[in-house]
Amino acid sequence: MAGTMAGTFGLTAPGMQIGTAALAPATGISLVAPRLSQMPRISVAMCVYNGEPYLPGQLDSLLAQQDVELEVVIVDDCSTDGSLALLHQYAARDSRIRVHANETNLGHLRSFEKCMALCAHDLIAPCDQDDLWHPRKLIILAEAIGDADMAYCNSAYIDEQGRPLGRSISDDLKHMHAGRDPLPYCFQNTVSGHALLVRRAVYDAALPFPAKLYHDWWLAMRAAAGKGVVYVDAPLVQFRRHCEAYSPLGKEKEACRDRASKNRKWLEQMLYVFEQFGQTQWPSSTLGREWVQAFHGGTERRLRHTRPRSGPSRPSMAPWSGPRWLAAMRCYARCKRKIRRAQGEPVLKTSLFR
């Protein structure tokens, strides 16, 4: 099974260094016996809304996870198709599945917050309704997390019919963050919910969740502000892309989302993210408050105090690789450019984060 699925997911098995360098990216995966002395206990937190066509494939891939003690907690958000009946059929056949039906529609963000609260184990893996997981996804991430607060992997895009699209999330995002600095995640989140494994303690510390921000974005910021984030450079998820999917990643830009006011949208997103971050008492939150001051008004005078300084305390850590001073300079220049463009763009007609 593992060998077959490895071919399906386009993986090789060159043996990953796991549990030893928790804050550095990990490359390659192991498709052999797990290295952990005890089988990890993991809760999968799955939210469903009208996902009937895709649920059998995803549920089968969850129940096929190897070398972990698994529970699958599912919240149905008032589906109007046959999703809930299908979920109950699976739960009747497999005691690892627990199904909860919302009495009212809570929406994507609140449903995930509720679902993770219902999880019993100390490691939680959020799950979308329409993807496919490699059978060793969870054990690989459990081995990789080490002493860190979160581990996440790459994902390969498939279309609505499940056909490979020939690219992955890392192809679009270019630089996948890892480590213990939350600021890169404020500027650009590279952690997808379907690809992460997080400690329950991080979820608890991240409460209350912001009303508008993706749960994976907020959890990544909290984990990076704590014991750090590990990135596993392997596509352990087949990530289905279609216009009805919640996340905009990997979608055809013109077909699935409005590209008008893109700089204004970026600016308003940054304001919201840094406002939420600045209200916490997490490490570097004071820099979040400085960025809020800089973004408000969008004037060059307000941006001057964010100009990169020497030393490790510089506030502008951008989503680019290379020397820290160069990344900071590029971040400063990019923010100036986008703010100027945003001032001439119309009011947003789309939701803030979709």
Short mmCIF file of C-alpha atoms in Angstrom, two decimals:
data_model
loop_
_atom_site.label_atom_id
_atom_site.label_comp_id
_atom_site.label_asym_id
_atom_site.label_seq_id
_atom_site.Cartn_x
_atom_site.Cartn_y
_atom_site.Cartn_z
CA MET A 1 0.00 0.00 0.00
CA ALA A 2 2.68 2.50 1.00
CA GLY A 3 4.73 1.83 -2.10
CA THR A 4 1.71 2.19 -4.35
CA MET A 5 0.59 5.41 -2.72
CA ALA A 6 4.13 6.77 -2.83
CA GLY A 7 4.04 6.48 -6.59
CA THR A 8 0.60 8.08 -6.70
CA PHE A 9 1.81 11.01 -4.61
CA GLY A 10 5.09 11.36 -6.52
CA LEU A 11 7.26 10.66 -3.50
CA THR A 12 10.68 9.15 -3.03
CA ALA A 13 12.03 7.62 0.16
CA PRO A 14 15.55 8.94 0.83
CA GLY A 15 15.17 8.83 4.64
CA MET A 16 14.28 12.02 6.46
CA GLN A 17 16.20 13.49 9.36
CA ILE A 18 13.41 13.68 11.92
CA GLY A 19 13.23 14.78 15.52
CA THR A 20 16.78 16.14 15.45
CA ALA A 21 16.52 19.54 13.75
CA ALA A 22 12.99 20.56 14.63
CA LEU A 23 13.29 24.16 13.44
CA ALA A 24 14.85 23.50 10.04
CA PRO A 25 13.06 22.32 6.88
CA ALA A 26 13.09 18.54 6.47
CA THR A 27 13.55 17.01 3.04
CA GLY A 28 12.60 13.55 1.83
CA ILE A 29 10.41 11.10 3.70
CA SER A 30 10.67 7.64 5.14
CA LEU A 31 8.21 5.03 3.88
CA VAL A 32 9.49 2.33 6.21
CA ALA A 33 8.84 1.56 9.88
CA PRO A 34 8.25 4.56 12.19
CA ARG A 35 11.11 5.83 14.33
CA LEU A 36 9.00 6.81 17.33
CA SER A 37 9.11 4.45 20.30
CA GLN A 38 5.37 4.76 20.89
CA MET A 39 2.50 5.02 18.44
CA PRO A 40 1.42 8.69 18.42
CA ARG A 41 -2.19 9.52 19.28
CA ILE A 42 -3.61 11.96 16.73
CA SER A 43 -7.02 13.57 16.29
CA VAL A 44 -8.13 14.46 12.77
CA ALA A 45 -10.47 17.48 12.82
CA MET A 46 -12.63 17.43 9.69
CA CYS A 47 -15.30 19.96 8.74
CA VAL A 48 -17.92 19.15 6.11
CA TYR A 49 -20.39 21.21 4.12
CA ASN A 50 -22.05 19.64 1.05
CA GLY A 51 -19.01 17.48 0.34
CA GLU A 52 -20.79 14.25 -0.58
CA PRO A 53 -19.02 13.68 -3.96
CA TYR A 54 -15.56 13.81 -2.37
CA LEU A 55 -16.10 12.36 1.10
CA PRO A 56 -15.60 8.64 0.37
CA GLY A 57 -12.13 9.16 -1.07
CA GLN A 58 -11.03 11.46 1.74
CA LEU A 59 -12.49 9.31 4.52
CA ASP A 60 -10.88 6.20 3.07
CA SER A 61 -7.50 7.96 2.99
CA LEU A 62 -7.92 8.99 6.64
CA LEU A 63 -8.84 5.52 7.83
CA ALA A 64 -5.85 4.11 5.93
CA GLN A 65 -3.34 6.15 8.00
CA GLN A 66 -0.53 3.91 9.23
CA ASP A 67 1.27 3.61 12.57
CA VAL A 68 -0.86 6.12 14.50
CA GLU A 69 -3.63 5.79 17.09
CA LEU A 70 -6.35 7.71 15.31
CA GLU A 71 -9.63 9.41 16.04
CA VAL A 72 -11.54 11.29 13.34
CA VAL A 73 -13.76 14.08 14.68
CA ILE A 74 -16.16 15.41 12.05
CA VAL A 75 -18.41 18.48 12.25
CA ASP A 76 -21.10 18.76 9.60
CA ASP A 77 -22.11 22.39 9.11
CA CYS A 78 -25.75 21.86 8.14
CA SER A 79 -25.11 20.19 4.78
CA THR A 80 -28.11 20.09 2.44
CA ASP A 81 -26.88 17.13 0.37
CA GLY A 82 -26.27 13.55 1.51
CA SER A 83 -23.07 14.33 3.43
CA LEU A 84 -24.42 13.79 6.94
CA ALA A 85 -26.03 10.44 6.10
CA LEU A 86 -22.78 9.29 4.48
CA LEU A 87 -20.81 10.35 7.55
CA HIS A 88 -23.11 8.37 9.82
CA GLN A 89 -22.68 5.32 7.58
CA TYR A 90 -18.89 5.53 7.96
CA ALA A 91 -19.17 6.10 11.73
CA ALA A 92 -21.36 3.01 12.07
CA ARG A 93 -18.66 0.93 10.40
CA ASP A 94 -15.61 2.41 12.15
CA SER A 95 -15.56 3.37 15.85
CA ARG A 96 -12.68 5.80 15.27
CA ILE A 97 -15.12 8.26 13.67
CA ARG A 98 -17.22 10.67 15.76
CA VAL A 99 -19.78 12.84 13.93
CA HIS A 100 -21.24 16.09 15.27
CA ALA A 101 -23.95 18.00 13.39
CA ASN A 102 -24.22 21.76 13.88
CA GLU A 103 -27.72 22.97 14.72
CA THR A 104 -27.09 26.17 12.75
CA ASN A 105 -24.59 26.94 10.02
CA LEU A 106 -21.45 28.30 11.71
CA GLY A 107 -19.32 28.73 8.60
CA HIS A 108 -15.88 27.39 7.80
CA LEU A 109 -13.83 29.22 10.45
CA ARG A 110 -16.11 28.70 13.44
CA SER A 111 -16.74 25.07 12.52
CA PHE A 112 -13.01 24.31 12.56
CA GLU A 113 -12.62 26.09 15.90
CA LYS A 114 -15.44 23.93 17.32
CA CYS A 115 -14.12 20.74 15.73
CA MET A 116 -10.62 21.14 17.17
CA ALA A 117 -12.11 21.81 20.61
CA LEU A 118 -13.84 18.41 20.41
CA CYS A 119 -10.57 16.55 19.74
CA ALA A 120 -9.32 14.26 22.52
CA HIS A 121 -5.65 13.76 21.59
CA ASP A 122 -2.64 16.04 22.12
CA LEU A 123 -1.83 16.23 18.40
CA ILE A 124 -4.46 17.62 16.01
CA ALA A 125 -4.54 17.46 12.20
CA PRO A 126 -7.20 19.65 10.53
CA CYS A 127 -8.73 18.09 7.43
CA ASP A 128 -10.65 19.34 4.40
CA GLN A 129 -13.49 17.31 2.92
CA ASP A 130 -12.24 16.95 -0.64
CA ASP A 131 -8.52 16.04 -0.53
CA LEU A 132 -6.60 12.75 -0.42
CA TRP A 133 -3.91 11.96 2.17
CA HIS A 134 -0.83 9.81 1.76
CA PRO A 135 -1.20 6.80 4.12
CA ARG A 136 1.93 7.83 6.03
CA LYS A 137 1.17 11.53 6.20
CA LEU A 138 0.38 11.62 9.92
CA ILE A 139 3.23 9.43 11.11
CA ILE A 140 5.71 11.41 8.99
CA LEU A 141 4.55 14.70 10.50
CA ALA A 142 4.49 13.17 14.01
CA GLU A 143 8.09 12.04 13.56
CA ALA A 144 9.13 15.40 12.12
CA ILE A 145 7.62 17.62 14.80
CA GLY A 146 10.24 16.79 17.43
CA ASP A 147 10.05 19.42 20.17
CA ALA A 148 8.39 21.99 17.93
CA ASP A 149 4.77 23.11 18.17
CA MET A 150 3.78 22.40 14.57
CA ALA A 151 4.85 20.43 11.51
CA TYR A 152 3.45 20.79 8.02
CA CYS A 153 4.06 19.39 4.54
CA ASN A 154 3.80 20.34 0.90
CA SER A 155 0.68 19.51 -1.16
CA ALA A 156 0.22 18.59 -4.83
CA TYR A 157 -2.71 20.13 -6.71
CA ILE A 158 -5.36 17.96 -8.34
CA ASP A 159 -8.41 19.14 -10.26
CA GLU A 160 -12.08 18.52 -9.50
CA GLN A 161 -11.88 15.07 -11.10
CA GLY A 162 -8.71 14.16 -9.19
CA ARG A 163 -6.28 14.62 -12.08
CA PRO A 164 -2.80 15.94 -11.19
CA LEU A 165 -2.21 19.55 -12.19
CA GLY A 166 1.58 19.19 -12.27
CA ARG A 167 2.44 21.68 -9.54
CA SER A 168 2.38 22.07 -5.77
CA ILE A 169 1.77 24.74 -3.16
CA SER A 170 5.52 25.32 -2.83
CA ASP A 171 5.67 26.16 -6.55
CA ASP A 172 3.23 29.01 -5.97
CA LEU A 173 4.55 30.26 -2.62
CA LYS A 174 8.26 29.78 -3.49
CA HIS A 175 9.54 30.01 0.11
CA MET A 176 8.03 27.77 2.79
CA HIS A 177 8.61 29.17 6.27
CA ALA A 178 10.01 27.28 9.23
CA GLY A 179 11.41 28.29 12.59
CA ARG A 180 10.48 30.44 15.57
CA ASP A 181 9.80 33.88 14.08
CA PRO A 182 6.08 34.73 13.69
CA LEU A 183 6.63 37.82 11.50
CA PRO A 184 7.19 35.95 8.21
CA TYR A 185 3.82 34.25 8.77
CA CYS A 186 2.18 37.64 9.35
CA PHE A 187 3.29 38.78 5.90
CA GLN A 188 2.62 35.48 4.15
CA ASN A 189 1.15 32.28 5.52
CA THR A 190 2.67 29.14 3.97
CA VAL A 191 0.93 26.65 6.29
CA SER A 192 -2.23 25.08 4.88
CA GLY A 193 -4.66 23.62 7.40
CA HIS A 194 -4.98 20.30 5.57
CA ALA A 195 -1.18 19.92 5.68
CA LEU A 196 -0.43 20.66 9.34
CA LEU A 197 -0.07 18.78 12.60
CA VAL A 198 -0.29 20.97 15.71
CA ARG A 199 -0.17 20.46 19.45
CA ARG A 200 -3.43 20.88 21.35
CA ALA A 201 -1.64 23.32 23.67
CA VAL A 202 -1.07 25.65 20.70
CA TYR A 203 -4.77 25.61 19.86
CA ASP A 204 -5.63 26.44 23.47
CA ALA A 205 -3.07 29.27 23.59
CA ALA A 206 -4.37 30.71 20.30
CA LEU A 207 -7.92 31.21 21.61
CA PRO A 208 -9.92 33.27 20.91
CA PHE A 209 -9.46 32.97 17.15
CA PRO A 210 -9.86 36.16 15.09
CA ALA A 211 -13.28 36.40 13.46
CA LYS A 212 -12.00 36.69 9.88
CA LEU A 213 -8.56 35.05 9.75
CA TYR A 214 -8.00 31.48 8.53
CA HIS A 215 -7.46 29.07 11.43
CA ASP A 216 -4.25 27.69 9.86
CA TRP A 217 -2.76 31.19 9.53
CA TRP A 218 -3.45 32.04 13.17
CA LEU A 219 -2.18 28.68 14.46
CA ALA A 220 1.03 29.01 12.41
CA MET A 221 1.68 32.44 13.93
CA ARG A 222 1.08 31.09 17.45
CA ALA A 223 3.31 28.04 16.85
CA ALA A 224 6.12 30.17 15.41
CA ALA A 225 5.87 32.44 18.44
CA GLY A 226 6.27 29.39 20.69
CA LYS A 227 8.44 26.34 20.08
CA GLY A 228 8.49 26.77 16.33
CA VAL A 229 7.34 25.24 13.06
CA VAL A 230 8.88 22.40 11.01
CA TYR A 231 8.40 22.10 7.26
CA VAL A 232 8.51 18.68 5.56
CA ASP A 233 9.36 19.10 1.88
CA ALA A 234 7.17 16.28 0.52
CA PRO A 235 3.67 16.42 -1.07
CA LEU A 236 1.76 14.27 1.43
CA VAL A 237 -1.64 15.62 0.37
CA GLN A 238 -3.42 15.70 -2.98
CA PHE A 239 -5.06 19.13 -2.70
CA ARG A 240 -8.23 19.38 -4.80
CA ARG A 241 -8.75 22.72 -6.56
CA HIS A 242 -12.11 23.94 -7.81
CA CYS A 243 -14.01 27.22 -7.60
CA GLU A 244 -16.15 26.08 -4.66
CA ALA A 245 -13.09 25.26 -2.52
CA TYR A 246 -12.62 27.64 0.41
CA SER A 247 -8.92 28.38 0.04
CA PRO A 248 -7.81 30.51 -2.96
CA LEU A 249 -4.48 28.66 -3.27
CA GLY A 250 -3.91 27.05 -6.65
CA LYS A 251 -7.10 28.32 -8.26
CA GLU A 252 -7.26 29.83 -11.71
CA LYS A 253 -7.00 33.50 -10.88
CA GLU A 254 -9.52 34.91 -13.33
CA ALA A 255 -11.99 32.03 -13.20
CA CYS A 256 -12.38 31.75 -9.45
CA ARG A 257 -11.68 35.11 -7.84
CA ASP A 258 -11.91 38.80 -8.47
CA ARG A 259 -8.51 40.37 -9.10
CA ALA A 260 -9.74 43.95 -8.76
CA SER A 261 -8.27 46.06 -5.97
CA LYS A 262 -5.56 43.47 -5.27
CA ASN A 263 -3.21 45.98 -3.62
CA ARG A 264 -6.00 47.43 -1.49
CA LYS A 265 -6.97 43.91 -0.48
CA TRP A 266 -3.37 43.13 0.47
CA LEU A 267 -3.16 46.31 2.56
CA GLU A 268 -6.42 45.59 4.39
CA GLN A 269 -5.33 42.01 4.99
CA MET A 270 -2.04 43.16 6.48
CA LEU A 271 -3.81 45.65 8.70
CA TYR A 272 -6.13 42.97 10.00
CA VAL A 273 -3.41 40.36 10.57
CA PHE A 274 -1.05 42.75 12.34
CA GLU A 275 -3.86 44.25 14.42
CA GLN A 276 -4.77 40.78 15.67
CA PHE A 277 -1.13 39.86 16.27
CA GLY A 278 -0.43 43.16 18.01
CA GLN A 279 -3.24 42.54 20.49
CA THR A 280 -1.52 39.40 21.81
CA GLN A 281 1.32 39.15 24.29
CA TRP A 282 3.26 36.76 22.08
CA PRO A 283 6.95 37.32 21.24
CA SER A 284 7.40 40.11 18.64
CA SER A 285 3.85 41.40 19.14
CA THR A 286 5.26 44.89 19.77
CA LEU A 287 6.55 44.83 16.19
CA GLY A 288 3.06 43.92 15.07
CA ARG A 289 1.78 47.11 16.68
CA GLU A 290 4.49 49.12 14.94
CA TRP A 291 3.41 47.71 11.58
CA VAL A 292 -0.21 48.66 12.29
CA GLN A 293 0.91 52.25 12.77
CA ALA A 294 2.88 52.07 9.55
CA PHE A 295 0.04 50.64 7.48
CA HIS A 296 -2.61 53.05 8.76
CA GLY A 297 -2.72 55.99 6.38
CA GLY A 298 -0.16 54.40 4.09
CA THR A 299 2.10 57.46 4.02
CA GLU A 300 5.82 57.32 3.46
CA ARG A 301 6.36 59.21 6.71
CA ARG A 302 4.62 56.43 8.61
CA LEU A 303 6.67 53.81 6.79
CA ARG A 304 10.02 55.35 7.68
CA HIS A 305 10.12 53.83 11.17
CA THR A 306 9.84 50.37 9.59
CA ARG A 307 12.92 50.92 7.43
CA PRO A 308 15.30 48.01 8.16
CA ARG A 309 17.69 48.44 11.03
CA SER A 310 20.81 46.44 11.73
CA GLY A 311 20.72 43.61 14.24
CA PRO A 312 18.26 40.79 14.97
CA SER A 313 15.48 43.14 16.16
CA ARG A 314 14.70 44.65 12.75
CA PRO A 315 10.94 44.61 12.25
CA SER A 316 10.67 43.81 8.56
CA MET A 317 11.19 40.11 8.07
CA ALA A 318 9.69 39.39 4.69
CA PRO A 319 8.64 36.18 2.89
CA TRP A 320 11.87 35.92 0.91
CA SER A 321 15.03 33.90 1.29
CA GLY A 322 18.50 35.41 1.38
CA PRO A 323 20.36 37.66 3.85
CA ARG A 324 18.16 39.16 6.54
CA TRP A 325 19.11 42.72 5.68
CA LEU A 326 18.25 42.18 2.01
CA ALA A 327 14.94 40.52 2.86
CA ALA A 328 14.09 43.45 5.11
CA MET A 329 14.97 46.00 2.41
CA ARG A 330 12.83 44.14 -0.12
CA CYS A 331 9.93 44.02 2.33
CA TYR A 332 10.16 47.77 2.93
CA ALA A 333 10.24 48.53 -0.80
CA ARG A 334 7.37 46.14 -1.53
CA CYS A 335 5.18 47.65 1.17
CA LYS A 336 5.78 51.19 -0.12
CA ARG A 337 4.92 50.13 -3.67
CA LYS A 338 1.77 48.25 -2.76
CA ILE A 339 0.47 50.96 -0.42
CA ARG A 340 0.87 53.61 -3.10
CA ARG A 341 -0.99 51.46 -5.61
CA ALA A 342 -3.72 50.63 -3.07
CA GLN A 343 -4.53 54.32 -2.59
CA GLY A 344 -5.68 54.54 -6.21
CA GLU A 345 -7.78 51.37 -6.24
CA PRO A 346 -11.55 51.03 -5.65
CA VAL A 347 -13.18 49.70 -2.48
CA LEU A 348 -13.08 45.93 -2.11
CA LYS A 349 -16.02 44.00 -3.55
CA THR A 350 -14.86 40.58 -2.33
CA SER A 351 -14.40 39.14 1.16
CA LEU A 352 -11.15 40.02 2.89
CA PHE A 353 -9.42 36.62 2.83
CA ARG A 354 -10.97 34.84 -0.18
#
